[in-house]
Amino acid sequence: MSLSASFASACQKRTVTSLLAGRVVKKPKQEDAKGLQEAAIQLLNQHQNLSSLLLEVESPNPRNVFCKENAGQKDASPEGLPSAIAGSLMVSELRRQASELGIPVVALSVKMVLERLMKMTGTEEEDEDRRRVLLTSSQRVQLCGLLQSTRELLSLGAFCPKLFWQEYWKDRKQPRLEVLFHLHSQNILTVKNILESDEGVGSWLVSELKALCGWTAPEEQQEGNQVQHNVLTTVVGVLVGTGFEESQGTAAPNRRVSLLCCSVLDDMLSWFLDTLDKSHTPQSGGAAELWIQLFDVSLCGTSASPEALRQFFTHSLTHTFTYKAQFKVSDAIAMQNEWSFAKTSRLLTALFRKLAVVFSVEELLHHLQQVLETHEVNWQHVLSFLSTLLVYNPNAQPSLRELLSRLLSSAFEGYDLENMITAFLLARQGALEGPALFPSYSDWFKMSFGGASGYHGSSKKSLVFLLKFLSDLVPFDPPQYLKVHILHPPYVAVKHRNLLLDYVSLAKTRLADFKVSVEDMGLYEDVSGAAGAPVKPQSQALQDVERAVSLFESTGRISATIMEASIFRRPYFLTRFLPALLEPRVLPLKADAKMSFIEALRKADKIPAAQYSSYVESCQRQRQQHREEVVVETDDDPQGVLAVQLQEFRRLVGEGDDGELSAQLCRISHTLSVIFPDRPDPLIGQTVVKLLTDTPPSAELHVVNMILRNFCQCMLDVSRTNPPNKQSRWAAQLLSVLLGHTQLVSALVHRLWDLFHNQGPSLSAAHLLGLAAFVVHLHVSNSQSPLVLMDPPLLPKPVPVTEALSCALLCTTHTNMLFCLRFCVAAVCYGICRGDSPSQHPDYVPAGLYKKLLYLIPRLLPEARRTPLTSEGPGVSGEEYQDCGTAGLWNSTTDTWRTSAWRLWRNTAFRQLARLPQYQLSLSEWLATELRVQRNEDALSDPDRQEYQRWAGLELYLSCPVEQGGCGGDMKTLCSHILNSIMDHDPRHSQETPEHRLSETGTCLPDILSRLQEAIYDMQLTAQRSSRGSRGDACHFLLELVSQRCSSSVTSDSQSIGRELSLQHALQTWNRVLLALPALLFVPTRNEGGRTTLDCNTLIEHVNQHQRKACSPAGLLPYHVTAHFLKGVLSASLGCGHSSGEVNKAWSQISLQCPLLLVSTVHWWDRLSPTLSSLWHHLCDGEPLPEQLRLLAACQRWACSLVQDVSSPVPPAPALLLAASLHRAWGGCQGNQGKSQSLTATLEMLGQGKERQHRKVLVFLLFLCVTDLLSTYLHPQEEESRRRTGELCSDILTALVDSPDWLLIFKSPATGAVHEQGLYQSVTMVTPDEHTRLMPLAFYSLLLQQSPELLERAARCPGFLHTAVLCYISLLQLFLDGRTPHPITEHDASQVTEMEPSQVLSRAQQFLLRTISQSSPTVLSSSQLSQLESQCAQLDPEVAAALSSHLGPDSLSQEMDFL
């Protein structure tokens, strides 16, 4: 081994310290220490190798140089030699060798450090080294030690950093960025100095930053990620601080460095944006994602000031907006739908969020406007930024609308197209994000240009500018925007209408290029301009059908839109709408709304006959095949995406990140738009959703359940940590997104109805709390929510969602009551706790649910009746409310229902709500709810229920003020409320499902009737004890109340079938109430000259005006009602002085003024006679019946004797009584040949009689038989019965045909013939108005069955032609109004045939024209002729011409000339 090798080996084994220690044999004296030190240095200088010495002096700490515990030891001297000795040794050796070589010391030191650095970082293979962006752990430790030694040399003036960098930069390998970072961190050489050294440093720095962003730390280097982050943040901080610090009057070199820093940052931002453009998965990250994380306010500090950071973010926004401005405005218009937030790269939205964090919304929009005015921009980036701003900042909408207003005002002031197109693009972009963030494009366009006060309304020039602008957009506009412009055109004055028509024509042509024909546009299409797949014409037609059927069902008429489309949009109507409407299906047994709509269109000749026949045949085939459609649920990818998004939403709700929450909701909204394509909404007013209460949930049940389940889970998660008033707005934001999808809202409403109505008791407590909160937030969002139209119509008109859902909460059984109570308690508690102050409680507490509690809590908790809401009971002070108002009240919802309900009842906030009108449960509402309770399943026993009802009626509501829904202490008001509620109650329209509905005997109707009886008895007893009162007060009060009810049912649309059915139901219900009240009540007495007499006027008026309208069959009161009235007359007469005489007077008055009661009494006499006789004998101690009743019995015997062909004298009775007796007796002689012969003989006898009384009997008899004939038209009967009725009418007519009296019964009072009817006018009060309207039909139906001889005799009868023309006019009007029954039965001698109404009308016209042509000109007076001509001119000009030509003055003159 050589000497040098041995020396080197020894040096490696023993350090300088050990060598010195070995040579110190004894401790030197204090005064010899300095000398020894100098001697040692001299010795080492003679034998030291410079490189080995540098390696030895480093002696680095092997621990991680980035650990915090080492941060304070950076400047400490290395172990081994003291700092002064190590530095002295190094500098001494450097000077010695430098003097030998003849070079400067600093040059030698730089060469030494650089050699050591290159050796340290160049030990690996070159390829592998180039792949390694950062140093290894061992290299990093050695480098830190080297740099510490270098700092020592620098402090002693033996090192030059700039020279070091120049030499390092000249190396064949470019420096590592981490080395630069360590030089900067050790304050040896700053990044700023490096940037000043060479212009090529910028490009090198960019490449190093890109490589470092894309580097991934190996598993064995745990500290690699921290090193990577420290290097990047340090370098970026220096670049930002150097490039964007405000420096007024900076020197040129500094300016050059500043621009270089900006260039490096711009290059990196461009690289980031290019990476997004090249990526095929815009939601993935990588190197670009790491770079974007550096844009953070944490850069503020030693590297950059806050102002520099703002300047950097502003500059970056500008660079992003203007980078690669490759999209023209036309491209932006066409491609804008693909740039919504949901379709934008997640990294790009993250960049915008980072850059916008230090600015307000106004500052951002102002800067955006400046960039748009001064630069060519990348429209994709600009519009994506706007979407991000709207999604993440809830206050952005008002600022954006203000910006759009400024842009439009500026555009129309200077006719600036730049501002115009900017405003339209920004408005459309906002509309893409849904109505929760910005109004739809159609709404914005209508608000901006839909009225005379729009931006274009100031002058014609402005209008031309707008239309020219819209026309220029046509070649590039997507179809949905063209539809907005066509269906919601800008306001144009009439004189400039042609300008708009030119644009509409151009837009329609462009739509045709898209193969989106205007004819295929929906009739009720809501063109919002929102992004999404266009609706296919077939789907649009189905939506139009659904809307048209819904309108027809609610109005009963074909909408004007459909009628116009059948004329002006006939191709769409025939090829799209009708095929969608006439889709074959299994028709229900009972006609539904769609069938009725189809039938109405067919009658209006809007459906071609062949198409309708094909539809009917296809439906029949469907019924024969009995095929049922099966809905197969499949796993749909959007549903899976929605499930993942909802889970992520739940996580974000728990974390409370509002910004990410808004972004996630935007993604959820986009997914929902795929699952639930928007349905058509009404063009005017609020959207209406139809709720089919009897229909099971739809096919979207899985999605709806997923949404509701997620909401409940989120609510439980946040409620564990925060009470409702401390929770964020996540629920309101979610509801806002859900309400933006009408089809989803419909599915949600149907599902909630099904849960509350059918599955309520089975819901768990968690579900109940979550759904209660959901309903509360629906109530808060009422202004955004669609209205709900219920089918069957439990409510008369569309109502808010929460009001409709409150109807699903039943209070009919014990089980339903408990669920309803628990749910409403949870909802009201949540609403009260959610509101921060009492003034906000109405916004959060649904009135319908609150009223349910006002009904249920006193019913189920008797102790609540002792503390009504109108009084301050114990324990309801403000202090207690303050103590348990929020946390205590909300926590009580998990207690038993009794505890939670009782605590809520005593809560101050709950009681304060009762002072508001909308939260007060009126007596009418209480009665309606109580009437629906099923007694057999009630929570209360019969005695408890009666006690509760008496408490509610007599204690709660009787004394309650009228303005609060009570009676104000008036017993009459209480009776009227009870009676109105009974008459309004209809079990057929109950909220119960069909299989659970009970008859009226199962409800509380008997109990409420008992309460009515008690109230009326109390009122009557009070009146009797009062000096001013009488028994008649109750009678007048009740009958007046019923009269008002019946009058309100007859409006201007009195011919509506629905109104008539409602009236009949009201009267039938009243009759049931009437029979439950004492008969004596309805026949009051009065004092006249000291005598007590019966007062039947009110009863007669009631029968004539109302009872006759509900008779079935027509013209006949029910037996029980007839008996009740007669019992009342007999019982009331007992209070008069001469009972029998008063009954006779009352019956005489009834015979003259109330023919319906007379005819009904005759009809039911066989059953009435025993009852009335028994009652009279009991009342009058065996006295015989009054004379008038005995006369009635005599008429019955006379009529029966005639039927039996036994001659007997005619009783001295009124003609109507005789006719009614004959009508009743002959009613049972059908098919009896002998009785038919006796009938003919009787008619001949009465017809040949000279007495006018006999003729009146025949006229009344004819009227009663014609009434039967009309009943056969309206209500189909057996064929033999119809034939016999027609023959009887013909027989009577034969006996009367020569007398003009029979014509009077066919003259309608509407024609002004009341004074002509005379004695026969009262008989019209027997039948309802419907029969009176149909008398013209009966007239011609009867005449057209007669022989020519009889018709000729009839034509010679005075007044026949006048009556015939009037009846024809009325018949024609009936036909035009569609009020004729069909088919009409025609009775021939040989057979019974049926005629359509049009056939009756046609034959009537022929008969009338023939009669006119055969009549003398003098048969009509001049006034009658002019009246008939004017009436026929509009309805039938042919008849009017015949009257004029045959009976006019000219025809009379010609006849005289001829004579």
Short mmCIF file of N, CA and C in Angstrom, two decimals, residues 506 675 1086 1158 1442:
data_model
loop_
_atom_site.label_atom_id
_atom_site.label_comp_id
_atom_site.label_asym_id
_atom_site.label_seq_id
_atom_site.Cartn_x
_atom_site.Cartn_y
_atom_site.Cartn_z
N LEU A 506 -88.86 34.82 -40.36
CA LEU A 506 -87.47 34.37 -40.47
C LEU A 506 -87.15 33.30 -39.43
N ILE A 675 -83.35 12.75 -15.49
CA ILE A 675 -84.33 11.76 -15.04
C ILE A 675 -85.75 12.26 -15.22
N ARG A 1086 -149.84 33.01 13.77
CA ARG A 1086 -149.78 34.47 13.89
C ARG A 1086 -151.11 34.96 14.49
N LEU A 1158 -150.08 19.84 -3.24
CA LEU A 1158 -151.39 19.26 -3.52
C LEU A 1158 -151.26 17.97 -4.31
N ALA A 1442 -140.36 32.38 -44.45
CA ALA A 1442 -141.69 31.82 -44.69
C ALA A 1442 -142.77 32.67 -44.02
#
